[in-house]
């Protein structure tokens, strides 16, 4: 009887001990992690506490393209996971390096938020309105992303208007503050982040993917835990959204095959057409927008193959076409 009581008490203790969720300290990271924590508690009954961790990307004042971009917001969280200081971590999926980390597993990719980029501009103007308002001078638009710079510059060149893309760093408040202070005419941010912060009302224009294709994985979150914690991995797996996971697998396979990170102007977006067909678009260009290489492919997914395997193959196939079309030269990062 005493043994049975001890077992029951152990089960109760395990159910009431909070799961430790590692998160960056930024307002956006905290908001995202808070949403995930609430959902994990709702589905598992386990309390979740947030453990704030400072990453190299948070403390460095260099531009992301200079410090490598991908991975700088992730490594400290992964170190804490492997050391057992936290039980799982929440990342913005576009921040994750494409290589699978030893000892960790991607337990869940929840349903994706809006993938589009957003313009936050003075007087609530859209891009067309800004160019008219600033006639006679260049429209100053802030972004830390070479991908956004390339596509904004290409848009401006196609319309014969002047746009100056200004490299910026900082959290959402800092970036939008440049506009309010009159230092910039606009900034470009991810719609998903503004939505999660409850600041969608500040968006002047959603930039259609036809104008600006998003970063691979944009709008999606990644829940990561230790590979040997199979019980937690299974519990977090309840938050997984299979269509989102397949889409980002295709996008990240393309990114991996190009051997590109945040320092290269690479964009990708996979979208479902019906239940069994995935369309993948990719863009590689030069930061000045002088050349953009745009390609797409559509893959009907066969029922006898795993969806993820086929999605990965779709990404690799499009990457090969982009490389054959000169993508390596445009990125300036890889020679064939």
Short mmCIF file of N, CA and C in Angstrom, two decimals, residues 197-267:
data_model
loop_
_atom_site.label_atom_id
_atom_site.label_comp_id
_atom_site.label_asym_id
_atom_site.label_seq_id
_atom_site.Cartn_x
_atom_site.Cartn_y
_atom_site.Cartn_z
N UNK A 197 2.08 40.78 -30.83
CA UNK A 197 2.25 41.84 -29.84
C UNK A 197 0.99 42.70 -29.69
N UNK A 198 -0.04 42.40 -30.47
CA UNK A 198 -1.26 43.19 -30.42
C UNK A 198 -1.10 44.56 -31.05
N UNK A 199 -0.22 44.66 -32.05
CA UNK A 199 0.08 45.97 -32.65
C UNK A 199 -0.23 46.00 -34.15
N UNK A 200 -1.15 45.18 -34.57
CA UNK A 200 -1.49 45.13 -36.00
C UNK A 200 -2.11 46.44 -36.48
N UNK A 201 -2.68 47.23 -35.58
CA UNK A 201 -3.30 48.50 -35.98
C UNK A 201 -2.26 49.49 -36.51
N UNK A 202 -0.98 49.25 -36.20
CA UNK A 202 0.07 50.17 -36.66
C UNK A 202 0.56 49.85 -38.06
N UNK A 203 0.06 48.78 -38.66
CA UNK A 203 0.49 48.39 -40.01
C UNK A 203 -0.13 49.32 -41.04
N UNK A 204 0.70 49.92 -41.87
CA UNK A 204 0.23 50.79 -42.95
C UNK A 204 -0.16 50.00 -44.19
N UNK A 205 0.58 48.90 -44.44
CA UNK A 205 0.32 48.08 -45.61
C UNK A 205 0.91 46.69 -45.40
N UNK A 206 0.12 45.67 -45.71
CA UNK A 206 0.65 44.32 -45.79
C UNK A 206 1.29 44.17 -47.17
N UNK A 207 2.54 43.75 -47.18
CA UNK A 207 3.26 43.61 -48.45
C UNK A 207 2.97 42.23 -49.04
N UNK A 208 2.31 42.23 -50.18
CA UNK A 208 1.94 40.99 -50.82
C UNK A 208 3.19 40.18 -51.17
N UNK A 209 3.14 38.85 -51.01
CA UNK A 209 4.30 38.03 -51.36
C UNK A 209 4.77 38.21 -52.80
N UNK A 210 3.87 38.67 -53.68
CA UNK A 210 4.29 38.94 -55.06
C UNK A 210 5.28 40.10 -55.11
N UNK A 211 5.20 41.00 -54.13
CA UNK A 211 6.14 42.11 -54.04
C UNK A 211 7.32 41.73 -53.17
N UNK A 212 7.04 41.08 -52.04
CA UNK A 212 8.09 40.71 -51.11
C UNK A 212 7.83 39.32 -50.54
N UNK A 213 8.54 38.34 -51.08
CA UNK A 213 8.42 36.98 -50.58
C UNK A 213 9.07 36.91 -49.19
N UNK A 214 8.46 36.21 -48.24
CA UNK A 214 9.00 36.18 -46.88
C UNK A 214 10.23 35.29 -46.73
N UNK A 215 10.81 35.35 -45.54
CA UNK A 215 11.94 34.49 -45.21
C UNK A 215 11.45 33.06 -45.01
N UNK A 216 12.28 32.06 -45.30
CA UNK A 216 11.90 30.68 -45.02
C UNK A 216 11.53 30.51 -43.54
N UNK A 217 10.35 29.97 -43.30
CA UNK A 217 9.89 29.76 -41.93
C UNK A 217 9.23 30.95 -41.28
N UNK A 218 9.12 32.07 -41.99
CA UNK A 218 8.55 33.28 -41.37
C UNK A 218 7.11 33.03 -40.91
N UNK A 219 6.79 33.54 -39.73
CA UNK A 219 5.45 33.39 -39.18
C UNK A 219 5.24 32.12 -38.38
N UNK A 220 6.22 31.21 -38.42
CA UNK A 220 6.08 29.93 -37.71
C UNK A 220 6.96 29.92 -36.45
N UNK A 221 6.54 29.14 -35.47
CA UNK A 221 7.30 28.94 -34.25
C UNK A 221 7.84 27.51 -34.21
N UNK A 222 8.89 27.30 -33.44
CA UNK A 222 9.48 25.97 -33.28
C UNK A 222 9.58 25.66 -31.80
N UNK A 223 9.08 24.50 -31.40
CA UNK A 223 9.18 24.03 -30.02
C UNK A 223 10.22 22.92 -29.99
N UNK A 224 11.30 23.15 -29.25
CA UNK A 224 12.43 22.25 -29.24
C UNK A 224 12.66 21.71 -27.83
N UNK A 225 12.95 20.41 -27.73
CA UNK A 225 13.27 19.81 -26.43
C UNK A 225 14.39 18.79 -26.62
N UNK A 226 14.85 18.19 -25.52
CA UNK A 226 15.90 17.18 -25.62
C UNK A 226 15.35 15.92 -26.29
N UNK A 227 16.13 15.31 -27.13
CA UNK A 227 15.69 14.14 -27.87
C UNK A 227 15.39 12.97 -26.95
N UNK A 228 16.08 12.89 -25.81
CA UNK A 228 15.85 11.75 -24.92
C UNK A 228 14.65 11.95 -23.99
N UNK A 229 14.02 13.13 -24.03
CA UNK A 229 12.82 13.38 -23.22
C UNK A 229 11.60 13.04 -24.07
N UNK A 230 11.42 11.75 -24.32
CA UNK A 230 10.38 11.32 -25.25
C UNK A 230 8.98 11.63 -24.75
N UNK A 231 8.78 11.61 -23.44
CA UNK A 231 7.46 11.90 -22.89
C UNK A 231 7.07 13.35 -23.15
N UNK A 232 8.01 14.27 -22.92
CA UNK A 232 7.72 15.69 -23.19
C UNK A 232 7.57 15.93 -24.68
N UNK A 233 8.42 15.31 -25.49
CA UNK A 233 8.33 15.48 -26.94
C UNK A 233 6.95 15.06 -27.44
N UNK A 234 6.43 13.96 -26.89
CA UNK A 234 5.10 13.49 -27.29
C UNK A 234 4.02 14.47 -26.85
N UNK A 235 4.17 15.03 -25.64
CA UNK A 235 3.18 15.99 -25.15
C UNK A 235 3.19 17.26 -25.99
N UNK A 236 4.39 17.76 -26.31
CA UNK A 236 4.48 18.97 -27.14
C UNK A 236 3.98 18.70 -28.56
N UNK A 237 4.11 17.44 -29.00
CA UNK A 237 3.67 17.09 -30.35
C UNK A 237 2.20 17.34 -30.59
N UNK A 238 1.43 17.46 -29.51
CA UNK A 238 0.00 17.77 -29.66
C UNK A 238 -0.22 19.15 -30.26
N UNK A 239 0.80 20.02 -30.19
CA UNK A 239 0.69 21.37 -30.75
C UNK A 239 1.14 21.43 -32.20
N UNK A 240 1.62 20.32 -32.73
CA UNK A 240 2.15 20.32 -34.10
C UNK A 240 1.03 20.48 -35.12
N UNK A 241 1.30 21.27 -36.17
CA UNK A 241 0.36 21.47 -37.27
C UNK A 241 1.01 20.93 -38.54
N UNK A 242 0.57 19.76 -38.96
CA UNK A 242 1.25 19.05 -40.05
C UNK A 242 1.39 19.86 -41.34
N UNK A 243 0.35 20.59 -41.79
CA UNK A 243 0.52 21.38 -43.02
C UNK A 243 1.59 22.45 -42.89
N UNK A 244 1.66 23.09 -41.71
CA UNK A 244 2.70 24.11 -41.50
C UNK A 244 4.07 23.47 -41.49
N UNK A 245 4.21 22.34 -40.80
CA UNK A 245 5.52 21.68 -40.74
C UNK A 245 5.99 21.30 -42.14
N UNK A 246 5.12 20.75 -42.96
CA UNK A 246 5.53 20.36 -44.31
C UNK A 246 5.96 21.57 -45.13
N UNK A 247 5.23 22.67 -45.00
CA UNK A 247 5.56 23.88 -45.75
C UNK A 247 6.93 24.41 -45.36
N UNK A 248 7.20 24.49 -44.06
CA UNK A 248 8.50 25.03 -43.64
C UNK A 248 9.63 24.05 -43.91
N UNK A 249 9.35 22.76 -43.94
CA UNK A 249 10.38 21.78 -44.32
C UNK A 249 10.83 22.05 -45.75
N UNK A 250 9.88 22.32 -46.65
CA UNK A 250 10.23 22.62 -48.04
C UNK A 250 11.06 23.89 -48.14
N UNK A 251 10.64 24.93 -47.42
CA UNK A 251 11.35 26.21 -47.46
C UNK A 251 12.77 26.08 -46.91
N UNK A 252 12.89 25.37 -45.79
CA UNK A 252 14.20 25.24 -45.15
C UNK A 252 15.13 24.30 -45.92
N UNK A 253 14.56 23.34 -46.63
CA UNK A 253 15.39 22.48 -47.48
C UNK A 253 16.01 23.30 -48.61
N UNK A 254 15.23 24.21 -49.17
CA UNK A 254 15.76 25.10 -50.20
C UNK A 254 16.88 25.96 -49.62
N UNK A 255 16.65 26.53 -48.44
CA UNK A 255 17.65 27.38 -47.80
C UNK A 255 18.94 26.60 -47.51
N UNK A 256 18.79 25.37 -47.01
CA UNK A 256 19.95 24.55 -46.68
C UNK A 256 20.75 24.21 -47.93
N UNK A 257 20.05 23.88 -49.01
CA UNK A 257 20.74 23.51 -50.25
C UNK A 257 21.49 24.70 -50.85
N UNK A 258 20.98 25.90 -50.63
CA UNK A 258 21.68 27.10 -51.09
C UNK A 258 22.83 27.49 -50.16
N UNK A 259 22.88 26.83 -49.00
CA UNK A 259 23.90 27.12 -47.99
C UNK A 259 23.89 28.60 -47.64
N UNK A 260 22.70 29.13 -47.45
CA UNK A 260 22.53 30.56 -47.18
C UNK A 260 21.97 30.77 -45.78
N UNK A 261 22.23 31.95 -45.24
CA UNK A 261 21.68 32.34 -43.95
C UNK A 261 21.06 33.72 -44.05
N UNK A 262 21.01 34.43 -42.91
CA UNK A 262 20.41 35.76 -42.90
C UNK A 262 21.23 36.78 -43.66
N UNK A 263 22.50 36.46 -43.97
CA UNK A 263 23.35 37.41 -44.67
C UNK A 263 23.14 37.37 -46.17
N UNK A 264 22.31 36.47 -46.65
CA UNK A 264 22.06 36.36 -48.09
C UNK A 264 20.61 36.70 -48.39
N UNK A 265 20.35 37.39 -49.49
CA UNK A 265 18.98 37.74 -49.87
C UNK A 265 18.24 36.53 -50.46
N UNK A 266 17.73 35.67 -49.60
CA UNK A 266 17.00 34.47 -50.03
C UNK A 266 15.62 34.49 -49.41
N UNK A 267 14.61 34.24 -50.23
CA UNK A 267 13.23 34.18 -49.75
C UNK A 267 12.60 32.89 -50.24
#
